[in-house]
Amino acid sequence: MKKAVGEGQSQIKRNYYNQIFRLVLPIALQNLLSAAVSSADVIMLNYVGQSAISAVSLASQYTSVLFMVFYGLGTGATMLCSQYYGKKDYQAIRAVEGIALRFSIPAALMFALLAFFFPTQVMTVFTNESELIVLGAQYLRLMGVAYLCWGLTEVYLAVLRSIGKVKISMFLNILAFAMNVVLNAVFIFGLFGAPKLGVQGVAIATSVSRLLQLVGCMLVSVREQEIKLKLSLVFVRNKLLLTDFLKMALPALGNDVAWGLAFSMYSVILGHLGSDVVAANSIVTVVRNFGTVLCYGVASGGCILVGNILGEKRMEDARYAAKLVMRLTVITGLLGGAIVLLVMPFVIHFASISDTALGYLKVMMLINSYYIMGTAVNTTLIAGIFRAGGDSRFGLICDVIDMWCYAVPLGFLAAFVWKLPVMWVYFLLCTDEFVKWPWVIRNYVSGKWMKNITRENLEYE
């Protein structure tokens, strides 16, 4: 009897691992390609100059804030859609997609207008060096098209992922990333008779690739039977779903924006400490992105799987699935740190930056080799497992206190009041993930996040 029970548990574990890997691997591949594009940008701009690398790195912080807005909206949609997919309610999923689009389109439009008409003012937030401001403004002015396309594609792809269609999302992202790299080379190096445009070429390549991705989403939408990308969905009305979306998405959005803005403030602090540390930070960010590829994949895949199970009202199965997800998180966190250490000699050898920046880079990579574990655990719990059960409020409170009441003030004090050495400032900023571990892990163990958030007998206007 015990043997049969043990075999049954082993089969359940294998089934869950299979489901997790089917979700995680395509998402991880997307993350890998995204990191590869960022890496390609840095490598190619390396031949333009250190100022070009620094300017694009700082300007990208503005884009990162918008990404956090889209990520928060996409997460809100995923929280609801994954559970409604568990009960196969496609009408509710379409309504949630429309609600998310109502927020993402205005956000994309606002960021695009600011980037086009006020790029210099935006850049002055991140640095006081005139050369970086000029180059960054050139980059931002051409990014508007990318922002507008992004506002549509990110919501649609998030909904597709939430119903398990991660391969479609993976293919469309591969298309965008591949075109981005090719066009970067064309416009940075002036291939095939094209002009050498430097940082402007990077922006053009990004905008064109995002436009092609939007076209790809439209083509997929034509073939999809249940979930389509249609602007008419913004007019589908359901007060209960809107209430649920706002209740869950707004804290998630606030959490991601607070986190993204705080990270941007880290760049502001470092940006006012000189171009050497900015150049080093831009490179180490790319390396860290490679190291967190699997970690973020596990977080996203875990959110979808646990959400589907909770939508079926299988609470204990959801707890067990979350436990398996956390095991994978620890493993991928260790692998991520090992990746940073393994590539460190090659990155240092090939980086065309000043000796001062190179010294910063060495220390920063060592710090990030363990920082990835902190990021992995918190991302999987806060942005994955907790949100699968509709608990996005905890993450908002946790990150606002941790980053805005602790890390950002500490960074400013260390840099501009205590005037500590640059690497001490960076080290203190990188304590943020570990400070919140006790509260995050405690919330996970309590099981308060396990909730079915679907509704019955929904009516639409």
Tab-separated table of N, CA and C in Angstrom, residues 277-435:
chain	number	residue	atom	x	y	z
A	277	VAL	N	31.548	54.254	-13.854
A	277	VAL	CA	30.686	53.301	-13.160
A	277	VAL	C	29.438	53.010	-13.981
A	278	VAL	N	28.971	53.986	-14.772
A	278	VAL	CA	27.816	53.758	-15.648
A	278	VAL	C	28.158	52.718	-16.712
A	279	ALA	N	29.337	52.854	-17.313
A	279	ALA	CA	29.767	51.899	-18.336
A	279	ALA	C	29.898	50.499	-17.743
A	280	ALA	N	30.507	50.396	-16.560
A	280	ALA	CA	30.658	49.100	-15.901
A	280	ALA	C	29.301	48.501	-15.549
A	281	ASN	N	28.387	49.351	-15.085
A	281	ASN	CA	27.057	48.878	-14.702
A	281	ASN	C	26.270	48.393	-15.911
A	282	SER	N	26.422	49.064	-17.052
A	282	SER	CA	25.710	48.645	-18.263
A	282	SER	C	26.148	47.256	-18.703
A	283	ILE	N	27.426	46.958	-18.539
A	283	ILE	CA	27.934	45.635	-18.914
A	283	ILE	C	27.498	44.576	-17.915
A	284	VAL	N	27.603	44.880	-16.628
A	284	VAL	CA	27.248	43.881	-15.611
A	284	VAL	C	25.750	43.601	-15.625
A	285	THR	N	24.951	44.582	-16.034
A	285	THR	CA	23.506	44.362	-16.156
A	285	THR	C	23.207	43.312	-17.212
A	286	VAL	N	23.933	43.378	-18.320
A	286	VAL	CA	23.761	42.389	-19.385
A	286	VAL	C	24.128	41.000	-18.874
A	287	VAL	N	25.255	40.893	-18.159
A	287	VAL	CA	25.693	39.602	-17.623
A	287	VAL	C	24.671	39.072	-16.618
A	288	ARG	N	24.178	39.958	-15.752
A	288	ARG	CA	23.175	39.540	-14.767
A	288	ARG	C	21.900	39.057	-15.460
A	289	ASN	N	21.526	39.702	-16.549
A	289	ASN	CA	20.340	39.273	-17.297
A	289	ASN	C	20.490	37.838	-17.790
A	290	PHE	N	21.690	37.482	-18.239
A	290	PHE	CA	21.933	36.101	-18.650
A	290	PHE	C	21.814	35.155	-17.455
A	291	GLY	N	22.326	35.590	-16.317
A	291	GLY	CA	22.307	34.744	-15.128
A	291	GLY	C	20.918	34.509	-14.571
A	292	THR	N	19.993	35.436	-14.826
A	292	THR	CA	18.636	35.318	-14.276
A	292	THR	C	17.638	34.753	-15.276
A	293	VAL	N	18.093	34.340	-16.444
A	293	VAL	CA	17.204	33.826	-17.488
A	293	VAL	C	16.307	32.707	-16.963
A	294	LEU	N	16.924	31.679	-16.376
A	294	LEU	CA	16.145	30.546	-15.878
A	294	LEU	C	15.322	30.931	-14.648
A	295	CYS	N	15.872	31.804	-13.803
A	295	CYS	CA	15.161	32.218	-12.588
A	295	CYS	C	13.827	32.869	-12.937
A	296	TYR	N	13.845	33.813	-13.871
A	296	TYR	CA	12.620	34.496	-14.266
A	296	TYR	C	11.680	33.559	-15.013
A	297	GLY	N	12.247	32.609	-15.749
A	297	GLY	CA	11.421	31.611	-16.424
A	297	GLY	C	10.663	30.752	-15.428
A	298	VAL	N	11.340	30.339	-14.364
A	298	VAL	CA	10.695	29.548	-13.314
A	298	VAL	C	9.598	30.362	-12.633
A	299	ALA	N	9.848	31.638	-12.372
A	299	ALA	CA	8.851	32.494	-11.731
A	299	ALA	C	7.596	32.613	-12.594
A	300	SER	N	7.778	32.890	-13.892
A	300	SER	CA	6.634	33.046	-14.800
A	300	SER	C	5.897	31.727	-14.989
A	301	GLY	N	6.647	30.659	-15.236
A	301	GLY	CA	6.028	29.355	-15.417
A	301	GLY	C	5.311	28.880	-14.168
A	302	GLY	N	5.922	29.119	-13.016
A	302	GLY	CA	5.307	28.730	-11.749
A	302	GLY	C	4.007	29.474	-11.498
A	303	CYS	N	3.964	30.757	-11.850
A	303	CYS	CA	2.748	31.559	-11.685
A	303	CYS	C	1.604	30.976	-12.514
A	304	ILE	N	1.906	30.608	-13.760
A	304	ILE	CA	0.868	30.071	-14.651
A	304	ILE	C	0.379	28.717	-14.140
A	305	LEU	N	1.310	27.813	-13.806
A	305	LEU	CA	0.930	26.474	-13.367
A	305	LEU	C	0.129	26.515	-12.070
A	306	VAL	N	0.628	27.216	-11.075
A	306	VAL	CA	-0.067	27.284	-9.786
A	306	VAL	C	-1.417	27.976	-9.947
A	307	GLY	N	-1.471	28.997	-10.806
A	307	GLY	CA	-2.742	29.684	-11.068
A	307	GLY	C	-3.765	28.762	-11.705
A	308	ASN	N	-3.344	27.964	-12.683
A	308	ASN	CA	-4.254	26.994	-13.309
A	308	ASN	C	-4.811	26.020	-12.273
A	309	ILE	N	-3.949	25.531	-11.380
A	309	ILE	CA	-4.372	24.556	-10.362
A	309	ILE	C	-5.342	25.197	-9.366
A	310	LEU	N	-5.046	26.430	-8.953
A	310	LEU	CA	-5.943	27.118	-8.025
A	310	LEU	C	-7.292	27.390	-8.677
A	311	GLY	N	-7.281	27.664	-10.003
A	311	GLY	CA	-8.540	27.870	-10.716
A	311	GLY	C	-9.420	26.643	-10.710
A	312	GLU	N	-8.803	25.482	-10.543
A	312	GLU	CA	-9.544	24.221	-10.439
A	312	GLU	C	-9.882	23.886	-8.988
A	313	LYS	N	-9.536	24.795	-8.064
A	313	LYS	CA	-9.829	24.653	-6.628
A	313	LYS	C	-9.124	23.456	-5.991
A	314	ARG	N	-7.915	23.166	-6.457
A	314	ARG	CA	-7.103	22.066	-5.896
A	314	ARG	C	-6.006	22.685	-5.026
A	315	MET	N	-6.352	23.036	-3.803
A	315	MET	CA	-5.477	23.829	-2.952
A	315	MET	C	-4.203	23.090	-2.545
A	316	GLU	N	-4.330	21.866	-2.115
A	316	GLU	CA	-3.150	21.126	-1.667
A	316	GLU	C	-2.214	20.809	-2.836
A	317	ASP	N	-2.806	20.564	-4.007
A	317	ASP	CA	-1.974	20.357	-5.197
A	317	ASP	C	-1.198	21.633	-5.537
A	318	ALA	N	-1.844	22.781	-5.337
A	318	ALA	CA	-1.179	24.065	-5.597
A	318	ALA	C	-0.006	24.264	-4.643
A	319	ARG	N	-0.199	23.894	-3.379
A	319	ARG	CA	0.888	24.019	-2.398
A	319	ARG	C	2.075	23.135	-2.797
A	320	TYR	N	1.770	21.923	-3.248
A	320	TYR	CA	2.831	20.988	-3.639
A	320	TYR	C	3.559	21.486	-4.889
A	321	ALA	N	2.790	21.994	-5.848
A	321	ALA	CA	3.404	22.530	-7.073
A	321	ALA	C	4.317	23.710	-6.742
A	322	ALA	N	3.875	24.573	-5.816
A	322	ALA	CA	4.694	25.720	-5.406
A	322	ALA	C	5.997	25.267	-4.763
A	323	LYS	N	5.927	24.188	-4.001
A	323	LYS	CA	7.127	23.642	-3.369
A	323	LYS	C	8.137	23.192	-4.428
A	324	LEU	N	7.662	22.524	-5.474
A	324	LEU	CA	8.549	22.084	-6.553
A	324	LEU	C	9.141	23.284	-7.297
A	325	VAL	N	8.332	24.309	-7.494
A	325	VAL	CA	8.813	25.525	-8.151
A	325	VAL	C	9.933	26.167	-7.349
A	326	MET	N	9.784	26.186	-6.022
A	326	MET	CA	10.816	26.786	-5.181
A	326	MET	C	12.119	25.994	-5.229
A	327	ARG	N	12.018	24.660	-5.306
A	327	ARG	CA	13.231	23.855	-5.441
A	327	ARG	C	13.982	24.241	-6.716
A	328	LEU	N	13.250	24.383	-7.798
A	328	LEU	CA	13.874	24.769	-9.065
A	328	LEU	C	14.470	26.171	-8.983
A	329	THR	N	13.819	27.042	-8.215
A	329	THR	CA	14.321	28.413	-8.062
A	329	THR	C	15.701	28.437	-7.417
A	330	VAL	N	15.865	27.662	-6.363
A	330	VAL	CA	17.170	27.610	-5.680
A	330	VAL	C	18.238	27.072	-6.631
A	331	ILE	N	17.898	26.032	-7.378
A	331	ILE	CA	18.856	25.446	-8.330
A	331	ILE	C	19.239	26.457	-9.401
A	332	THR	N	18.242	27.137	-9.968
A	332	THR	CA	18.533	28.106	-11.039
A	332	THR	C	19.270	29.327	-10.499
A	333	GLY	N	19.022	29.686	-9.222
A	333	GLY	CA	19.767	30.784	-8.617
A	333	GLY	C	21.243	30.461	-8.491
A	334	LEU	N	21.532	29.224	-8.084
A	334	LEU	CA	22.929	28.777	-7.994
A	334	LEU	C	23.577	28.742	-9.381
A	335	LEU	N	22.847	28.245	-10.374
A	335	LEU	CA	23.373	28.200	-11.741
A	335	LEU	C	23.635	29.607	-12.276
A	336	GLY	N	22.728	30.531	-11.960
A	336	GLY	CA	22.901	31.909	-12.414
A	336	GLY	C	24.158	32.546	-11.860
A	337	GLY	N	24.402	32.335	-10.571
A	337	GLY	CA	25.627	32.858	-9.962
A	337	GLY	C	26.866	32.238	-10.561
A	338	ALA	N	26.794	30.930	-10.856
A	338	ALA	CA	27.936	30.246	-11.467
A	338	ALA	C	28.217	30.786	-12.869
A	339	ILE	N	27.154	31.103	-13.600
A	339	ILE	CA	27.322	31.658	-14.951
A	339	ILE	C	28.083	32.978	-14.900
A	340	VAL	N	27.711	33.832	-13.943
A	340	VAL	CA	28.392	35.132	-13.804
A	340	VAL	C	29.883	34.926	-13.557
A	341	LEU	N	30.223	33.995	-12.672
A	341	LEU	CA	31.635	33.748	-12.358
A	341	LEU	C	32.374	33.128	-13.540
A	342	LEU	N	31.698	32.250	-14.292
A	342	LEU	CA	32.342	31.584	-15.421
A	342	LEU	C	32.666	32.547	-16.561
A	343	VAL	N	31.761	33.487	-16.824
A	343	VAL	CA	31.981	34.411	-17.960
A	343	VAL	C	32.811	35.624	-17.551
A	344	MET	N	33.039	35.786	-16.269
A	344	MET	CA	33.747	36.968	-15.771
A	344	MET	C	35.101	37.204	-16.459
A	345	PRO	N	35.971	36.189	-16.593
A	345	PRO	CA	37.267	36.439	-17.252
A	345	PRO	C	37.125	36.906	-18.700
A	346	PHE	N	36.154	36.354	-19.424
A	346	PHE	CA	35.963	36.722	-20.827
A	346	PHE	C	35.431	38.149	-20.963
A	347	VAL	N	34.474	38.493	-20.092
A	347	VAL	CA	33.904	39.841	-20.129
A	347	VAL	C	34.974	40.880	-19.837
A	348	ILE	N	35.775	40.636	-18.824
A	348	ILE	CA	36.835	41.576	-18.441
A	348	ILE	C	37.869	41.708	-19.555
A	349	HIS	N	38.153	40.589	-20.217
A	349	HIS	CA	39.163	40.602	-21.284
A	349	HIS	C	38.702	41.411	-22.495
A	350	PHE	N	37.435	41.291	-22.862
A	350	PHE	CA	36.966	41.906	-24.099
A	350	PHE	C	36.314	43.282	-23.910
A	351	ALA	N	36.070	43.703	-22.680
A	351	ALA	CA	35.423	44.998	-22.449
A	351	ALA	C	36.353	46.145	-22.824
A	352	SER	N	35.897	47.006	-23.718
A	352	SER	CA	36.698	48.166	-24.148
A	352	SER	C	36.287	49.392	-23.335
A	353	ILE	N	36.661	49.394	-22.082
A	353	ILE	CA	36.349	50.498	-21.190
A	353	ILE	C	37.620	50.917	-20.472
A	354	SER	N	37.552	52.038	-19.769
A	354	SER	CA	38.740	52.558	-19.086
A	354	SER	C	39.178	51.621	-17.972
A	355	ASP	N	40.413	51.810	-17.512
A	355	ASP	CA	40.939	50.973	-16.429
A	355	ASP	C	40.120	51.133	-15.150
A	356	THR	N	39.673	52.351	-14.885
A	356	THR	CA	38.838	52.581	-13.699
A	356	THR	C	37.523	51.813	-13.807
A	357	ALA	N	36.885	51.911	-14.984
A	357	ALA	CA	35.629	51.191	-15.209
A	357	ALA	C	35.839	49.686	-15.114
A	358	LEU	N	36.985	49.219	-15.587
A	358	LEU	CA	37.294	47.789	-15.543
A	358	LEU	C	37.413	47.312	-14.092
A	359	GLY	N	38.026	48.130	-13.253
A	359	GLY	CA	38.129	47.792	-11.833
A	359	GLY	C	36.760	47.707	-11.186
A	360	TYR	N	35.883	48.649	-11.536
A	360	TYR	CA	34.517	48.599	-11.032
A	360	TYR	C	33.814	47.322	-11.501
A	361	LEU	N	34.010	46.989	-12.763
A	361	LEU	CA	33.335	45.840	-13.356
A	361	LEU	C	33.662	44.542	-12.617
A	362	LYS	N	34.914	44.362	-12.245
A	362	LYS	CA	35.325	43.140	-11.537
A	362	LYS	C	34.560	42.983	-10.217
A	363	VAL	N	34.501	44.052	-9.457
A	363	VAL	CA	33.818	44.004	-8.158
A	363	VAL	C	32.320	43.788	-8.353
A	364	MET	N	31.756	44.475	-9.327
A	364	MET	CA	30.316	44.375	-9.566
A	364	MET	C	29.904	42.963	-9.964
A	365	MET	N	30.725	42.295	-10.740
A	365	MET	CA	30.409	40.932	-11.153
A	365	MET	C	30.483	39.967	-9.969
A	366	LEU	N	31.428	40.164	-9.088
A	366	LEU	CA	31.515	39.327	-7.891
A	366	LEU	C	30.274	39.507	-7.017
A	367	ILE	N	29.837	40.741	-6.857
A	367	ILE	CA	28.635	41.008	-6.063
A	367	ILE	C	27.413	40.350	-6.699
A	368	ASN	N	27.311	40.432	-8.029
A	368	ASN	CA	26.149	39.873	-8.711
A	368	ASN	C	26.133	38.355	-8.727
A	369	SER	N	27.277	37.715	-8.479
A	369	SER	CA	27.311	36.259	-8.459
A	369	SER	C	26.461	35.685	-7.324
A	370	TYR	N	26.310	36.436	-6.229
A	370	TYR	CA	25.424	35.984	-5.149
A	370	TYR	C	24.114	36.761	-5.123
A	371	TYR	N	24.097	37.973	-5.685
A	371	TYR	CA	22.900	38.798	-5.713
A	371	TYR	C	21.773	38.106	-6.491
A	372	ILE	N	22.146	37.299	-7.485
A	372	ILE	CA	21.165	36.606	-8.311
A	372	ILE	C	20.283	35.680	-7.474
A	373	MET	N	20.843	35.036	-6.463
A	373	MET	CA	20.042	34.153	-5.615
A	373	MET	C	18.958	34.938	-4.887
A	374	GLY	N	19.303	36.100	-4.381
A	374	GLY	CA	18.306	36.939	-3.719
A	374	GLY	C	17.189	37.324	-4.666
A	375	THR	N	17.567	37.708	-5.886
A	375	THR	CA	16.582	38.071	-6.896
A	375	THR	C	15.706	36.886	-7.274
A	376	ALA	N	16.321	35.704	-7.419
A	376	ALA	CA	15.587	34.515	-7.850
A	376	ALA	C	14.486	34.146	-6.857
A	377	VAL	N	14.827	34.070	-5.583
A	377	VAL	CA	13.854	33.672	-4.562
A	377	VAL	C	12.720	34.685	-4.470
A	378	ASN	N	13.052	35.970	-4.420
A	378	ASN	CA	12.026	36.997	-4.282
A	378	ASN	C	11.131	37.091	-5.508
A	379	THR	N	11.713	36.969	-6.698
A	379	THR	CA	10.919	37.060	-7.918
A	379	THR	C	9.940	35.896	-8.022
A	380	THR	N	10.413	34.685	-7.736
A	380	THR	CA	9.536	33.514	-7.814
A	380	THR	C	8.387	33.610	-6.817
A	381	LEU	N	8.680	34.068	-5.611
A	381	LEU	CA	7.632	34.154	-4.596
A	381	LEU	C	6.710	35.346	-4.831
A	382	ILE	N	7.271	36.541	-4.954
A	382	ILE	CA	6.454	37.749	-5.050
A	382	ILE	C	5.739	37.856	-6.397
A	383	ALA	N	6.504	37.669	-7.494
A	383	ALA	CA	5.928	37.862	-8.831
A	383	ALA	C	5.393	36.570	-9.434
A	384	GLY	N	5.603	35.446	-8.763
A	384	GLY	CA	5.146	34.174	-9.296
A	384	GLY	C	4.088	33.522	-8.429
A	385	ILE	N	4.507	32.881	-7.370
A	385	ILE	CA	3.606	32.061	-6.548
A	385	ILE	C	2.528	32.894	-5.854
A	386	PHE	N	2.919	34.014	-5.219
A	386	PHE	CA	1.920	34.831	-4.515
A	386	PHE	C	0.866	35.350	-5.487
A	387	ARG	N	1.316	35.823	-6.639
A	387	ARG	CA	0.374	36.387	-7.606
A	387	ARG	C	-0.515	35.319	-8.232
A	388	ALA	N	-0.039	34.084	-8.289
A	388	ALA	CA	-0.876	32.997	-8.807
A	388	ALA	C	-2.160	32.867	-7.997
A	389	GLY	N	-2.079	33.186	-6.698
A	389	GLY	CA	-3.248	33.129	-5.831
A	389	GLY	C	-3.915	34.474	-5.627
A	390	GLY	N	-3.544	35.451	-6.451
A	390	GLY	CA	-4.178	36.766	-6.363
A	390	GLY	C	-3.580	37.691	-5.321
A	391	ASP	N	-2.472	37.290	-4.692
A	391	ASP	CA	-1.860	38.110	-3.642
A	391	ASP	C	-0.763	38.989	-4.247
A	392	SER	N	-1.155	40.163	-4.713
A	392	SER	CA	-0.174	41.112	-5.247
A	392	SER	C	0.088	42.264	-4.276
A	393	ARG	N	-0.765	42.398	-3.284
A	393	ARG	CA	-0.638	43.496	-2.320
A	393	ARG	C	0.599	43.329	-1.439
A	394	PHE	N	0.891	42.080	-1.066
A	394	PHE	CA	2.060	41.827	-0.216
A	394	PHE	C	3.333	42.321	-0.883
A	395	GLY	N	3.508	42.017	-2.171
A	395	GLY	CA	4.706	42.430	-2.890
A	395	GLY	C	4.846	43.939	-2.955
A	396	LEU	N	3.722	44.634	-3.156
A	396	LEU	CA	3.749	46.099	-3.206
A	396	LEU	C	4.255	46.665	-1.887
A	397	ILE	N	3.663	46.223	-0.797
A	397	ILE	CA	4.065	46.738	0.522
A	397	ILE	C	5.526	46.405	0.809
A	398	CYS	N	5.901	45.165	0.502
A	398	CYS	CA	7.252	44.692	0.784
A	398	CYS	C	8.304	45.498	0.017
A	399	ASP	N	8.081	45.685	-1.294
A	399	ASP	CA	9.083	46.373	-2.113
A	399	ASP	C	9.128	47.873	-1.861
A	400	VAL	N	7.970	48.481	-1.584
A	400	VAL	CA	7.971	49.921	-1.273
A	400	VAL	C	8.791	50.184	-0.014
A	401	ILE	N	8.568	49.371	1.019
A	401	ILE	CA	9.319	49.553	2.264
A	401	ILE	C	10.796	49.247	2.048
A	402	ASP	N	11.071	48.113	1.388
A	402	ASP	CA	12.454	47.668	1.218
A	402	ASP	C	13.265	48.618	0.351
A	403	MET	N	12.687	49.033	-0.779
A	403	MET	CA	13.481	49.798	-1.748
A	403	MET	C	13.410	51.301	-1.505
A	404	TRP	N	12.208	51.806	-1.156
A	404	TRP	CA	12.059	53.263	-1.030
A	404	TRP	C	12.301	53.774	0.383
A	405	CYS	N	12.151	52.901	1.365
A	405	CYS	CA	12.441	53.315	2.746
A	405	CYS	C	13.814	52.846	3.211
A	406	TYR	N	14.412	51.926	2.445
A	406	TYR	CA	15.719	51.396	2.834
A	406	TYR	C	16.784	51.624	1.761
A	407	ALA	N	16.666	50.955	0.609
A	407	ALA	CA	17.775	50.917	-0.351
A	407	ALA	C	18.055	52.264	-1.008
A	408	VAL	N	17.010	52.933	-1.532
A	408	VAL	CA	17.227	54.206	-2.220
A	408	VAL	C	17.771	55.272	-1.265
A	409	PRO	N	17.163	55.498	-0.085
A	409	PRO	CA	17.745	56.476	0.852
A	409	PRO	C	19.174	56.104	1.258
A	410	LEU	N	19.411	54.806	1.477
A	410	LEU	CA	20.758	54.371	1.852
A	410	LEU	C	21.756	54.687	0.739
A	411	GLY	N	21.347	54.460	-0.518
A	411	GLY	CA	22.222	54.756	-1.650
A	411	GLY	C	22.560	56.229	-1.746
A	412	PHE	N	21.543	57.089	-1.577
A	412	PHE	CA	21.788	58.535	-1.633
A	412	PHE	C	22.683	58.992	-0.489
A	413	LEU	N	22.427	58.480	0.690
A	413	LEU	CA	23.275	58.851	1.831
A	413	LEU	C	24.712	58.395	1.607
A	414	ALA	N	24.876	57.159	1.155
A	414	ALA	CA	26.221	56.620	0.949
A	414	ALA	C	26.979	57.389	-0.115
A	415	ALA	N	26.280	57.803	-1.195
A	415	ALA	CA	26.949	58.459	-2.323
A	415	ALA	C	27.201	59.942	-2.087
A	416	PHE	N	26.185	60.647	-1.553
A	416	PHE	CA	26.258	62.108	-1.556
A	416	PHE	C	26.405	62.760	-0.183
A	417	VAL	N	26.126	62.009	0.873
A	417	VAL	CA	26.295	62.563	2.224
A	417	VAL	C	27.558	61.989	2.865
A	418	TRP	N	27.621	60.664	2.921
A	418	TRP	CA	28.814	60.035	3.495
A	418	TRP	C	29.976	59.984	2.519
A	419	LYS	N	29.654	60.120	1.212
A	419	LYS	CA	30.666	60.121	0.141
A	419	LYS	C	31.579	58.893	0.207
A	420	LEU	N	30.953	57.746	0.340
A	420	LEU	CA	31.694	56.484	0.377
A	420	LEU	C	32.273	56.164	-1.000
A	421	PRO	N	33.301	55.314	-1.070
A	421	PRO	CA	33.817	54.875	-2.372
A	421	PRO	C	32.700	54.275	-3.226
A	422	VAL	N	32.848	54.395	-4.534
A	422	VAL	CA	31.795	53.997	-5.471
A	422	VAL	C	31.342	52.556	-5.255
A	423	MET	N	32.280	51.636	-5.066
A	423	MET	CA	31.899	50.236	-4.929
A	423	MET	C	31.202	49.936	-3.611
A	424	TRP	N	31.439	50.734	-2.598
A	424	TRP	CA	30.695	50.565	-1.358
A	424	TRP	C	29.242	50.994	-1.565
A	425	VAL	N	29.057	52.040	-2.347
A	425	VAL	CA	27.691	52.477	-2.682
A	425	VAL	C	26.958	51.358	-3.415
A	426	TYR	N	27.629	50.763	-4.396
A	426	TYR	CA	27.022	49.689	-5.179
A	426	TYR	C	26.707	48.481	-4.287
A	427	PHE	N	27.616	48.131	-3.416
A	427	PHE	CA	27.413	46.997	-2.506
A	427	PHE	C	26.185	47.220	-1.629
A	428	LEU	N	26.044	48.422	-1.081
A	428	LEU	CA	24.903	48.708	-0.212
A	428	LEU	C	23.590	48.647	-0.979
A	429	LEU	N	23.589	49.137	-2.225
A	429	LEU	CA	22.386	49.053	-3.051
A	429	LEU	C	21.977	47.594	-3.280
A	430	CYS	N	22.956	46.723	-3.379
A	430	CYS	CA	22.694	45.308	-3.673
A	430	CYS	C	22.368	44.467	-2.442
A	431	THR	N	22.091	45.133	-1.317
A	431	THR	CA	21.604	44.395	-0.147
A	431	THR	C	20.082	44.344	-0.115
A	432	ASP	N	19.431	45.039	-1.057
A	432	ASP	CA	17.974	45.189	-1.008
A	432	ASP	C	17.221	43.860	-1.045
A	433	GLU	N	17.655	42.910	-1.897
A	433	GLU	CA	16.921	41.647	-2.042
A	433	GLU	C	16.971	40.800	-0.768
A	434	PHE	N	18.083	40.849	-0.073
A	434	PHE	CA	18.245	39.981	1.095
A	434	PHE	C	17.558	40.535	2.337
A	435	VAL	N	17.380	41.841	2.389
A	435	VAL	CA	16.722	42.455	3.539
A	435	VAL	C	15.273	41.984	3.656
